[in-house]
Coordinates of C-alpha atoms and ligand atoms in Angstrom, one line a residue:
X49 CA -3.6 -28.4 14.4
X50 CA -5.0 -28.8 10.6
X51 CA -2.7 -27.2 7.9
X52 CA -5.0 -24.8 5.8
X53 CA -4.1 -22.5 2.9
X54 CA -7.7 -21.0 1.6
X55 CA -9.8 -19.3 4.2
X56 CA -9.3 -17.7 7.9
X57 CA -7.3 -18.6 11.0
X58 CA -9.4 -19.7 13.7
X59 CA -8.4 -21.4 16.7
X60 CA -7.3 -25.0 15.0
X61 CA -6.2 -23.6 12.2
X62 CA -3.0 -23.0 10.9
X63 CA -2.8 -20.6 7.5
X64 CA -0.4 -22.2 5.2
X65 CA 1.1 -21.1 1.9
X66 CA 0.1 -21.2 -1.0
X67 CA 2.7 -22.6 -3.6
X68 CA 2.0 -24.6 -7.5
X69 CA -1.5 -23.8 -6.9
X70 CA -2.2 -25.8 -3.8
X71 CA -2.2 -25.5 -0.1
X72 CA 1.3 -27.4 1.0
X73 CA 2.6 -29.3 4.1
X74 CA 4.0 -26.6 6.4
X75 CA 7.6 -26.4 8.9
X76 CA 5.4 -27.0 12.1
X77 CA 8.6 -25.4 14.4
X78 CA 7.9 -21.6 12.8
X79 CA 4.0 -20.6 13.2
X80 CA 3.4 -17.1 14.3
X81 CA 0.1 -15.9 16.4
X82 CA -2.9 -14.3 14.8
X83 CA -4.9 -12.5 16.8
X84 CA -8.2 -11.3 16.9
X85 CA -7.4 -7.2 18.0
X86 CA -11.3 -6.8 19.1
X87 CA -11.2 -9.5 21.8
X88 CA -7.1 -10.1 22.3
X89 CA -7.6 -13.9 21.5
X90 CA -5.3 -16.0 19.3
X91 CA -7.4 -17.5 16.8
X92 CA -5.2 -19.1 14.8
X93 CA -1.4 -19.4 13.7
X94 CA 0.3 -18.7 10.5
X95 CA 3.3 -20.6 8.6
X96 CA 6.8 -18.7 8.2
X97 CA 8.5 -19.9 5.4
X98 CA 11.7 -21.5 5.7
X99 CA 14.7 -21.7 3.2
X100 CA 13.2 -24.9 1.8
X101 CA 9.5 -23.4 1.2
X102 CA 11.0 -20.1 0.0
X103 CA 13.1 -22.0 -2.8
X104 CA 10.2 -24.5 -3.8
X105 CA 8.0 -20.9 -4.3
X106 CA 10.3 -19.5 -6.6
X107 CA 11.2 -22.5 -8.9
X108 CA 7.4 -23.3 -9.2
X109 CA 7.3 -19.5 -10.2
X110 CA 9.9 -19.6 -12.2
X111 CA 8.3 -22.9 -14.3
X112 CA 5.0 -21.4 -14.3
X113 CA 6.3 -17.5 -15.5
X114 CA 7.5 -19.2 -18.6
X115 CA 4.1 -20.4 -19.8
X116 CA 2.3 -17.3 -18.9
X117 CA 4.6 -15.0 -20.0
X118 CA 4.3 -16.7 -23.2
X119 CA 0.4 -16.9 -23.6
X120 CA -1.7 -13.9 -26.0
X121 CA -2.8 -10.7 -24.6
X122 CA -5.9 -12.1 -24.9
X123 CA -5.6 -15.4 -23.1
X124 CA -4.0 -12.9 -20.1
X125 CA -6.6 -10.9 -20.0
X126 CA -9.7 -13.2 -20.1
X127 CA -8.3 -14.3 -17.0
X128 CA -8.4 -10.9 -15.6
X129 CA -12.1 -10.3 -16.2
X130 CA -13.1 -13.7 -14.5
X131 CA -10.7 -12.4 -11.6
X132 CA -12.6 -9.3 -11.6
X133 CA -16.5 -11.1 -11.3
X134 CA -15.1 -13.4 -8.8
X135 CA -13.4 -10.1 -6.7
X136 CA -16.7 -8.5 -6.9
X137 CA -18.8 -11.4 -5.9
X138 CA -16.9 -12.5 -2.9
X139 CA -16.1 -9.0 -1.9
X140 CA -18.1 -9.4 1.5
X141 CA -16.2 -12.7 2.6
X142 CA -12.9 -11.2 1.8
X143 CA -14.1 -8.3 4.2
X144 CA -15.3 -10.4 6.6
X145 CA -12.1 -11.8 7.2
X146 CA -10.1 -8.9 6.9
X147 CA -12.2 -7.2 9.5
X148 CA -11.9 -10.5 12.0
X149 CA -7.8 -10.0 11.9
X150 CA -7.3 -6.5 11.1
X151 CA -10.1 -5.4 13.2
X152 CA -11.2 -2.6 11.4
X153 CA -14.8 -1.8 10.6
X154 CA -16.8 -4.2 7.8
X155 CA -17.4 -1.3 5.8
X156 CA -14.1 0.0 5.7
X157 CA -13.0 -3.4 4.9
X158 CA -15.4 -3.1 2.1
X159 CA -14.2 -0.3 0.9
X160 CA -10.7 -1.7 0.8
X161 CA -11.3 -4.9 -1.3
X162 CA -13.5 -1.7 -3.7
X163 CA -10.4 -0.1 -4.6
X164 CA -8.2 -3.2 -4.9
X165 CA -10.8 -4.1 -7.4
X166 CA -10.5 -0.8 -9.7
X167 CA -6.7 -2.2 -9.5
X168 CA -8.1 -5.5 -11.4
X169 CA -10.1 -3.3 -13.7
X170 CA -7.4 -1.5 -14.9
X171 CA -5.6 -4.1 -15.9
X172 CA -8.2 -6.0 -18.0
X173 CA -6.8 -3.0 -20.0
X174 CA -3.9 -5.1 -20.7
X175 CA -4.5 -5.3 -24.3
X176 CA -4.1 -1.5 -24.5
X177 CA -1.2 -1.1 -21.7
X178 CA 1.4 -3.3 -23.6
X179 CA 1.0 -1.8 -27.1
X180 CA 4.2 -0.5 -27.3
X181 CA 4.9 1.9 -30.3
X182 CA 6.3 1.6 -33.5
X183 CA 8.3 4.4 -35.9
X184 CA 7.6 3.6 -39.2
X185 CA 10.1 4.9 -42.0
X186 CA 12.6 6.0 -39.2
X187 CA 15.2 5.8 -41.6
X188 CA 14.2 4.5 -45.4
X189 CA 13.0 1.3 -45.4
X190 CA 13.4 0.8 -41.5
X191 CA 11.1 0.8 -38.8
X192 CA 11.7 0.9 -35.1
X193 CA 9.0 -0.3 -32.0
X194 CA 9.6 -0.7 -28.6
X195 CA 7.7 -3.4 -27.2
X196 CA 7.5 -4.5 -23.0
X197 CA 8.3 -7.7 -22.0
X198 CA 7.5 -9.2 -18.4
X199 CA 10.5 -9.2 -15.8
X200 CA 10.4 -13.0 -14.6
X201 CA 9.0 -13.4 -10.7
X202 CA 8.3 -11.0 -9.3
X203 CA 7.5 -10.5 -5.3
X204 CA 5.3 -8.4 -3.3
X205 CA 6.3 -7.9 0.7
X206 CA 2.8 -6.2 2.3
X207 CA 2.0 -4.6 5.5
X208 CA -1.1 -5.3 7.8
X209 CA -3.1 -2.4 7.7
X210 CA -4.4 -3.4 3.9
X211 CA -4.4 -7.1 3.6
X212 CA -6.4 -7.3 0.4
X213 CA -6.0 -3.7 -1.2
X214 CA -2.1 -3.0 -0.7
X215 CA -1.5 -7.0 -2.5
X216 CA -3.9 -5.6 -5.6
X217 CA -2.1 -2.7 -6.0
X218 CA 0.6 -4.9 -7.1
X219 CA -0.5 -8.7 -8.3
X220 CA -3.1 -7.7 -11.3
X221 CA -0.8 -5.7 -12.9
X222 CA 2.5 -8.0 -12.2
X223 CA 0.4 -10.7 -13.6
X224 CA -1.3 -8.7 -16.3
X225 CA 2.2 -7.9 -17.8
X226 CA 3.2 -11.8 -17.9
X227 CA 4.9 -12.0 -14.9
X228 CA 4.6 -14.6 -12.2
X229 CA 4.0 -13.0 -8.5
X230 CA 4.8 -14.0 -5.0
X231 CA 2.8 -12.7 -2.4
X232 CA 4.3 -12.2 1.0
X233 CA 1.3 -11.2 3.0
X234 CA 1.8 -9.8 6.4
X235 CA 2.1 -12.5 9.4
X236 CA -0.5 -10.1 11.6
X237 CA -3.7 -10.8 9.2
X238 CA -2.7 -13.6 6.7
X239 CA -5.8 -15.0 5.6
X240 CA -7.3 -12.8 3.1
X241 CA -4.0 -13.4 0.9
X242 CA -5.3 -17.0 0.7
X243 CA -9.1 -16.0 -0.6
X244 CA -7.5 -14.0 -3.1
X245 CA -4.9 -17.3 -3.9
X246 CA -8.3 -19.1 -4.3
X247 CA -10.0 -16.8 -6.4
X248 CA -6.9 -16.6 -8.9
X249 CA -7.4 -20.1 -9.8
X250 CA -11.1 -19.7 -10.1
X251 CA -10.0 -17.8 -12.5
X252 CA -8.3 -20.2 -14.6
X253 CA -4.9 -18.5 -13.5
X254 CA -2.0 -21.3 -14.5
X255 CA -0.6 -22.8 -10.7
X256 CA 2.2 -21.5 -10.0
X257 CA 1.5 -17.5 -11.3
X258 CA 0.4 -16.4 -7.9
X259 CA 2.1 -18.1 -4.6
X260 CA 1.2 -16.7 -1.0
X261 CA 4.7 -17.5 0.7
X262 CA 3.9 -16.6 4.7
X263 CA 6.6 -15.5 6.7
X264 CA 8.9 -13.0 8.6
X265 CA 12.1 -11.3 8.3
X266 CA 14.2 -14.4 7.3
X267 CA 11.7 -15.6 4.6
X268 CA 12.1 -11.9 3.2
X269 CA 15.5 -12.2 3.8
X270 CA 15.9 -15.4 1.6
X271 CA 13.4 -13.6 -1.2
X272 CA 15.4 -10.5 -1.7
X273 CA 18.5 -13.1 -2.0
X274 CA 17.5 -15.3 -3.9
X275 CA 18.9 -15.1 -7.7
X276 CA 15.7 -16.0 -9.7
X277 CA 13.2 -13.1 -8.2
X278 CA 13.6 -10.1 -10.5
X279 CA 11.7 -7.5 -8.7
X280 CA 10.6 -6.5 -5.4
X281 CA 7.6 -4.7 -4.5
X282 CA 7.6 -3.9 -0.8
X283 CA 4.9 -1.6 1.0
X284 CA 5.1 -1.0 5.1
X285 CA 7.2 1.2 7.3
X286 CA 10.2 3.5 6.7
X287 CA 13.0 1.4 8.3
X288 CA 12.1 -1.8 6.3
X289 CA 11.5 -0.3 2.9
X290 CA 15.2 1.0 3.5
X291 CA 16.4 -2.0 3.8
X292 CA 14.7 -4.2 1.3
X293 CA 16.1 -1.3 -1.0
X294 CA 19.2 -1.4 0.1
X295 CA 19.6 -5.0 0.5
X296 CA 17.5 -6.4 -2.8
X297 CA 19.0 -3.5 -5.3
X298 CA 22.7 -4.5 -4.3
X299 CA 21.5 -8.1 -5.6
X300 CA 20.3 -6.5 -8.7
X301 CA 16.7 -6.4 -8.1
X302 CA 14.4 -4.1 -10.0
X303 CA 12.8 -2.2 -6.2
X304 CA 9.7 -0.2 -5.6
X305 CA 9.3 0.5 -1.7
X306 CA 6.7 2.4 -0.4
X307 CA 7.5 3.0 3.3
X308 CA 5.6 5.1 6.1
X309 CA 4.0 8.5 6.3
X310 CA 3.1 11.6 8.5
X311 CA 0.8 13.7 6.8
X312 CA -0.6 16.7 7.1
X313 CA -4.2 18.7 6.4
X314 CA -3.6 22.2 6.1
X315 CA -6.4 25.0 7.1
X316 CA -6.5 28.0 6.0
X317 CA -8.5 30.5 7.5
X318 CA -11.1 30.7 4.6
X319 CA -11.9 26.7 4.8
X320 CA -15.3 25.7 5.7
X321 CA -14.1 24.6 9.4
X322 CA -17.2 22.3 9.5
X323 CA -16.8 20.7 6.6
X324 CA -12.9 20.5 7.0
X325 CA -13.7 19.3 10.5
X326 CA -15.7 16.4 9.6
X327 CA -13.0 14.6 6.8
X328 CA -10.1 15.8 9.2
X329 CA -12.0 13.5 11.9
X330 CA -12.9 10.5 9.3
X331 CA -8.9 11.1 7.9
X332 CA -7.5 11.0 11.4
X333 CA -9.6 8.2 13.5
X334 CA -11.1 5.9 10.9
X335 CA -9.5 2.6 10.7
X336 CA -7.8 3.2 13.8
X337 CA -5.7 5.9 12.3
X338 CA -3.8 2.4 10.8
X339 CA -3.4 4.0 7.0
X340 CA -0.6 5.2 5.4
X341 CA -2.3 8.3 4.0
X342 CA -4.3 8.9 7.3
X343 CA -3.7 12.7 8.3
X344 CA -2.4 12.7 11.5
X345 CA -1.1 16.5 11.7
X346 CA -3.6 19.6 11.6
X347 CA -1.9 22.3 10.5
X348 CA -4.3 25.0 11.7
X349 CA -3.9 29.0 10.9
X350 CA -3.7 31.0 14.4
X351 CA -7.1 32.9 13.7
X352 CA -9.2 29.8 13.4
X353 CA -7.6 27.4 15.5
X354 CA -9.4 27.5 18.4
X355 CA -12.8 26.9 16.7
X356 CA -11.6 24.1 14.7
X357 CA -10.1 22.7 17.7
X358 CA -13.5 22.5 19.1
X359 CA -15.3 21.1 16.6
X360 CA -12.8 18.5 16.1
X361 CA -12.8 17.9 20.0
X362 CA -16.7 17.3 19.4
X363 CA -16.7 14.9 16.7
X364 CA -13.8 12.9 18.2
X365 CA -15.3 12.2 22.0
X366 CA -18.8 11.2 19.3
X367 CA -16.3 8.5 18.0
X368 CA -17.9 4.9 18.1
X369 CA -15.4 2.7 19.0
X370 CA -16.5 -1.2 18.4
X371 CA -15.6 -4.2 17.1
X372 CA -15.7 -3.9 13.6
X373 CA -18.4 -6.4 12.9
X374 CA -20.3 -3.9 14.9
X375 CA -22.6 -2.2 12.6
X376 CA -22.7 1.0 14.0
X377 CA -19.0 1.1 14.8
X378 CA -17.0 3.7 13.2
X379 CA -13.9 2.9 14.5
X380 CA -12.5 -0.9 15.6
X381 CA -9.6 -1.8 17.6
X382 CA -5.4 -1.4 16.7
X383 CA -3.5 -4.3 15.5
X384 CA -1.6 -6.1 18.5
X385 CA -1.6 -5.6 22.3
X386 CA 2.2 -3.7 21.1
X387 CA 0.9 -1.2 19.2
X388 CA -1.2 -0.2 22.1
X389 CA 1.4 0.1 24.2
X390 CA 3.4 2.2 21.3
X391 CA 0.6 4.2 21.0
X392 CA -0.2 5.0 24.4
X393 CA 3.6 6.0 25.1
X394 CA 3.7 8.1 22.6
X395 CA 0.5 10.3 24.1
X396 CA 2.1 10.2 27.1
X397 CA 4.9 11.8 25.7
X398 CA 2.8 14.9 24.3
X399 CA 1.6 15.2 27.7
X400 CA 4.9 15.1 29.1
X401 CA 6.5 16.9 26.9
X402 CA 4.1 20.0 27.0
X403 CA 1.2 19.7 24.4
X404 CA -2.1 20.0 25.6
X405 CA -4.5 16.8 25.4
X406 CA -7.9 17.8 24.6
X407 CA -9.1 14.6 23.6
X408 CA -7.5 11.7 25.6
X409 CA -7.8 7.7 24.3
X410 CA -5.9 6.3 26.4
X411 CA -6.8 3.3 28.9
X412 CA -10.3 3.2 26.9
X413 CA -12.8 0.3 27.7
X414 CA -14.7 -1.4 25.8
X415 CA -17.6 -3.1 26.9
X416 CA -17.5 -7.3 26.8
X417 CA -14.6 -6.6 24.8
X418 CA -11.7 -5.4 28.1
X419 CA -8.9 -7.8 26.2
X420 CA -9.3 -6.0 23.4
X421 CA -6.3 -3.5 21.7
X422 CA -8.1 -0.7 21.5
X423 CA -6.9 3.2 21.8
X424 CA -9.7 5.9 21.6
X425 CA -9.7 9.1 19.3
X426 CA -6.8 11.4 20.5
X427 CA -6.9 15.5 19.9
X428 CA -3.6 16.6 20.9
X429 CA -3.2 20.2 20.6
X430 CA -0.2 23.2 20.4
X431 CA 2.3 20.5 19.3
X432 CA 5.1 21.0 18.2
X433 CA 8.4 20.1 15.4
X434 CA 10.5 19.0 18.7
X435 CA 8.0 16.9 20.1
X436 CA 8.2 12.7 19.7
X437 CA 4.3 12.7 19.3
X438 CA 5.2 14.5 16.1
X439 CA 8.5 13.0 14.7
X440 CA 7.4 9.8 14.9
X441 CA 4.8 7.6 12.1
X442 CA 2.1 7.1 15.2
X443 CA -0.1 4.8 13.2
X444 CA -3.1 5.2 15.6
X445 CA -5.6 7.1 16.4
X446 CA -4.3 10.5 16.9
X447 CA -4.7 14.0 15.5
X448 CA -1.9 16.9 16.3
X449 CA -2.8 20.0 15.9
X450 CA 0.2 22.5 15.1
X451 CA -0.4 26.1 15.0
X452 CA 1.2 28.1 12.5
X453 CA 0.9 31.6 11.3
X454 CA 0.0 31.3 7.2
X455 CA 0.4 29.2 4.0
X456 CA 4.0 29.9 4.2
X457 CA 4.5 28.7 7.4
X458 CA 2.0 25.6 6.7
X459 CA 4.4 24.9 3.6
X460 CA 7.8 25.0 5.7
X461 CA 6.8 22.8 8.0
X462 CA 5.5 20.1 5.8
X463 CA 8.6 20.5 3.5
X464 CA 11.0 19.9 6.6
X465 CA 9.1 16.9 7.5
X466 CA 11.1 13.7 6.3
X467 CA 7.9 12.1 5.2
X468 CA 6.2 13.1 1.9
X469 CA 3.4 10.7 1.3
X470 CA 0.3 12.5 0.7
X471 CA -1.3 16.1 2.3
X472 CA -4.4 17.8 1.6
X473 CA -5.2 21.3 1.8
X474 CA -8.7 22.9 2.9
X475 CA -9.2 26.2 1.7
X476 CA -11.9 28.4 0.1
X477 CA -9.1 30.1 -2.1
X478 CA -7.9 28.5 -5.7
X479 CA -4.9 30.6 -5.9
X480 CA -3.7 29.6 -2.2
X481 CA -4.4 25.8 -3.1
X482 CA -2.6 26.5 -6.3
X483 CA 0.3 27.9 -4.3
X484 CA 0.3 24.8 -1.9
X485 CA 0.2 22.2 -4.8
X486 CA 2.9 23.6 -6.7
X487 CA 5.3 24.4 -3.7
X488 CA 4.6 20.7 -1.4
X489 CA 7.3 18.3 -1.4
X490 CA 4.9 15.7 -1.3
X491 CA 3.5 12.9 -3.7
X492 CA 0.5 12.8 -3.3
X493 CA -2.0 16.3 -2.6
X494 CA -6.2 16.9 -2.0
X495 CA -7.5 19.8 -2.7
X496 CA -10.4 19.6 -0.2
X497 CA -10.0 15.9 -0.6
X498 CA -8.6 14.2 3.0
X499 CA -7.4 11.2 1.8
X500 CA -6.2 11.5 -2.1
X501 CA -5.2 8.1 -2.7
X502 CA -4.6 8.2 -6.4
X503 CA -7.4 6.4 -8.7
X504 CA -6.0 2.9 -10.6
X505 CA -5.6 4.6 -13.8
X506 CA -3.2 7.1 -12.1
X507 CA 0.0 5.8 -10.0
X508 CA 0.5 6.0 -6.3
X509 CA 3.6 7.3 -4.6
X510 CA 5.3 9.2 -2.1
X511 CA 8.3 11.0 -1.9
X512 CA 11.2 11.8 0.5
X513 CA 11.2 8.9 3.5
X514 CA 7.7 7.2 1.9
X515 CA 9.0 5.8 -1.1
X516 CA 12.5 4.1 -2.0
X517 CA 13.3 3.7 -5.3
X518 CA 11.3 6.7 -7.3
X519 CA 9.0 3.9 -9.1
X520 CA 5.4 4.7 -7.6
X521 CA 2.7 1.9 -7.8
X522 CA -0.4 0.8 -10.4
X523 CA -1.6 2.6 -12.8
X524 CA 0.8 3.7 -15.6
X525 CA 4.1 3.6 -13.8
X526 CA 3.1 -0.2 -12.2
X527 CA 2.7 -1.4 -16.1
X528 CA 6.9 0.2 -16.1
X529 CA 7.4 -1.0 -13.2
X530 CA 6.6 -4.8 -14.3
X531 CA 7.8 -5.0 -17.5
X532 CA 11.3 -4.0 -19.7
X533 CA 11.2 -2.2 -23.0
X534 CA 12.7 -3.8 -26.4
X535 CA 13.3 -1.6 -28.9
X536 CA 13.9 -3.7 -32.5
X537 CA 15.1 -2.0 -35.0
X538 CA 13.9 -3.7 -38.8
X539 CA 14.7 -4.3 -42.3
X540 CA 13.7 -5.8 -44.7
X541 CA 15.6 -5.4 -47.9
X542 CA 13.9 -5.5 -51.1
X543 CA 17.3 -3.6 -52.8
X544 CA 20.6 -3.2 -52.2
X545 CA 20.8 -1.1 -49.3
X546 CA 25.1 -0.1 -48.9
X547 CA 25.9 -1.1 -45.5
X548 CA 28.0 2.0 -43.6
X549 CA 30.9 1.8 -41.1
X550 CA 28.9 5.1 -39.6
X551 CA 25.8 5.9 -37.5
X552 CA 23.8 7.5 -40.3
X553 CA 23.8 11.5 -40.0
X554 CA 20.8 13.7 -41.0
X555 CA 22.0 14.0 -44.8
X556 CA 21.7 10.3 -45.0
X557 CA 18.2 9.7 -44.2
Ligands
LIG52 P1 6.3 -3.4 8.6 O1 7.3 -2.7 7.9 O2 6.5 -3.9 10.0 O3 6.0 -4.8 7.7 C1 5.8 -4.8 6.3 C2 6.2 -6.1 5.8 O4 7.6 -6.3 6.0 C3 5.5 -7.3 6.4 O5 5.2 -8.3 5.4 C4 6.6 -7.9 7.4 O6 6.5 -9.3 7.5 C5 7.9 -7.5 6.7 N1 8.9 -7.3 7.7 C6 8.8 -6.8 8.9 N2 10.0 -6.7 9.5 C7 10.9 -7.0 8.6 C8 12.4 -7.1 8.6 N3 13.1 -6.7 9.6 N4 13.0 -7.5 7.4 C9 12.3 -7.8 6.3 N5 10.9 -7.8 6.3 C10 10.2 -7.4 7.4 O7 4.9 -2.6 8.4 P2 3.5 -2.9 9.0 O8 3.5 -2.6 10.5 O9 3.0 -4.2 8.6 O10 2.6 -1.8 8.3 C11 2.5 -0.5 8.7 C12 3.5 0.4 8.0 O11 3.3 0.4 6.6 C13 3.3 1.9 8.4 O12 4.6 2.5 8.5 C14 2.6 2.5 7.2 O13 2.7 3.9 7.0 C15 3.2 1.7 6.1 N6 2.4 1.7 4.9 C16 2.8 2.4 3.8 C17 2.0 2.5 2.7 C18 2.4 3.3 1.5 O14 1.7 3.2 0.5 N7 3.4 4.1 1.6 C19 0.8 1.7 2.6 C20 0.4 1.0 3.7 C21 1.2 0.9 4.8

């Protein structure tokens, strides 16, 4: 088996880490499986970090932060830009091989690697985001500014379902603000981690600023311990971002952790049902129903619910399910032969437990491709609070539909949900969607708009259950997230200035 660090796991390869700029010998006794979802194969195996590794990481970080941290604004961000044309440029083989391990479709990889991108773009802003402010004359003769200085390493713990995206939320603007970043990709699809390794140092990036550390639980565990990471940026499901909370704040760890989501789409009787229809379908089933802000609850008003159910039943059966190299496929496969199983169980359970399948994905077959982990669209209708189909993050391919009476209903339910990433509201009224936004315990709201995944120059967050740690991600509150204030407080004296045993009152200005 040939160690590699830059490019994809096939069926000789092993992906390696990336640490001091270069692709290193790897602990050949913890490898991992990667799979290719559409056809079930292994194609390749992925290093997990041991203690050894994880240490070398850091103090390479920890050499190479000092440098950076130091260099102009200027210097930073020229590096940024070059990141930027070399993103753009090799957006397609990025997408490729996230679509090969994630399985979802090319485009929507595409798409993926586009938004990490406005990420970069953002920060090439750097120049403008660390200004800092200055008082002049606070008090005579004295100025105060506050300026940001980078926090030291900094690491970033990712899930699968965004290989490329979720790790440029966070690395342009860690880097951006000085400080050096750790990438712990997920172990399901690790190989775009290492294009993006390589196309750092293409642009001119100092070795050592941005590591790919591979692993699983213990090499996070020996990250969130170790003394000389000053920040953790973690992103997956509920139960983990709890802990890495938990665990890295009680080692004094500055902690942002996004964790998982149920949302819900809320239609009001007024809402065009056709048009609501079609981006409650897209929301629900595309990339497998694998994304954090997918909307996986319909929460429907009695007097349209049967018609919307219908047209949603239509557009789900007219679902292409493919490999997502297939150009025609709207829809690839799930992420391991468990999360099928998951999946599937949790259907079951609706069925059992009395909601009414209209849509069923279940034991679906795809042609050439029967080792494949795929789950077909699911319309699961009159569910319920109670039932497991609805307490529990699914992360696949299926829409409930709940039933309520009114906007006030719509809003209790939501509000009592633990989750409270993101919700959308379809509705022809401006006062009703007024009265949604204001009253939702929820981070992140569409008006009309499915999935309302923040744009770079705003910040992304949930609340409740989907975010430990009330710091939200990019945009402005990533730039606070990365970096410390200074305030300095100056004088220069040019004349006898009386020094005072007292904080100086108004009358002494
Ligand atoms: P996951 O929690 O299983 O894994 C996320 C990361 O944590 C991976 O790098 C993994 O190696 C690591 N990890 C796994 N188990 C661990 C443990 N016991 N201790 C320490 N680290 C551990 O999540 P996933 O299955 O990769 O991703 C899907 C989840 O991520 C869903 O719940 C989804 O909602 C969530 N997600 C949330 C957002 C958001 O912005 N809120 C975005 C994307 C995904």
């Amino acid at each position: 088996m040939t160690t590699t660090a830059p490019g994809t796991a096939t069926a000789t390869t092993l992906v390696g880490h990336w640490i001091d700029g270069a692709g290193v010998p790897v602990d050949q006794t913890r490898t991992a499986p990667v799979f290719n979802p559409a056809t079930g194969a292994e194609i390749g195996r992925v290093a997990l970090a041991n203690q050894s590794e994880t240490a070398a990481a850091v103090s390479s970080a920890v050499a190479a932060q000092l440098t950076w941290g130091a260099l102009s604004i200027g210097k930073r961000a020229g590096v940024l830009f070059r990141f930027r044309e070399l993103l753009a440029a090799h957006a397609d083989e990025l997408a490729a091989v996230i679509s090969r391990e994630h399985g979802k479709v090319f485009s929507d990889a595409r798409g993926e690697v586009a938004r990490g991108l406005e990420v970069v773009e953002y920060a090439c802003g750097l120049p403008q985001l660390m200004k800092g402010e200055l008082s002049d004359e606070a008090a005579t003769g004295i100025e105060v500014f506050t300026t940001r200085e980078p926090l030291g390493v900094v690491v970033g713990i990712t899930p699968f379902n965004f290989p490329a995206m979720v790790p440029l939320w966070m690395s342009p603007v860690a880097i951006a603000t000085g400080n050096a970043f750790i990438l712990k990709p997920s172990e399901r699809d690790p190989s775009a981690a290492n294009v993006l390794a390589r196309l750092w140092q293409q642009a001119g990036l100092p070795d050592g600023v941005f590591t790919v550390l591979h692993g699983d639980k213990d090499t996070v565990t020996a990250l969130l311990e170790h003394p000389d990471v000053a920040a953790v940026s973690f992103v997956g499901s509920t139960p983990i971002a709890r802990h890495v909370h938990a665990t890295a704040t009680a080692t004094g760890k500055r902690v942002q952790a996004l964790g998982g989501a149920k949302n819900h789409g809320v239609i009001l009787a007024d809402a065009d049902l056709e048009d609501a229809a079609d981006h409650l379908t897209a929301a629900a089933f595309g990339s497998a129903g694998e994304r954090c802000m997918a909307l996986s609850v319909a929460v429907v008003t009695d007097e349209v619910a049967d018609e919307l159910v219908s047209l949603l039943a239509d557009r789900a059966r007219a679902v292409k399910v493919a490999p997502g190299d297939q150009p025609d496929a709207d829809m690839g496969p799930v992420i391991t032969a468990a999360a099928k199983e998951r999946i599937e169980g949790l259907i079951s359970s609706a069925e059992r437990e009395g909601a009414d399948l209209v849509v069923d994905g279940r034991g679906l077959q795809v042609e050439g491709h029967e080792e494949g982990f795929f789950v077909g669209p699911t319309l699961i209708d009159n569910v319920s609070p109670e039932h497991q189909v609805y307490r529990e993050e699914v992360f696949g391919p299926v829409l409930d539909i709940v039933r309520v009476s009114g906007l006030d209903e719509a809003i209790e339910l939501v509000n009592a949900n633990p989750y409270g990433n993101g919700t959308a509201i379809f509705t022809a009224s401006g006062a009703a969607a007024r009265e949604y936004r204001r009253r939702v315990k929820v981070g992140m709201v569409g008006v009309n708009v499915p999935i309302p995944v923040p744009v770079a120059w705003h910040s992304f967050g949930g609340w409740k259950d989907s975010l430990f740690g009330d710091s939200p991600i990019y945009g402005p509150e990533g730039v606070n997230f990365y970096t410390r204030p200074k305030v300095t407080t100056q004088r220069w004296p040019a004349r006898a200035v009386a020094a005072s045993f007292h904080f100086s009152g108004d009358s002494e200005k």
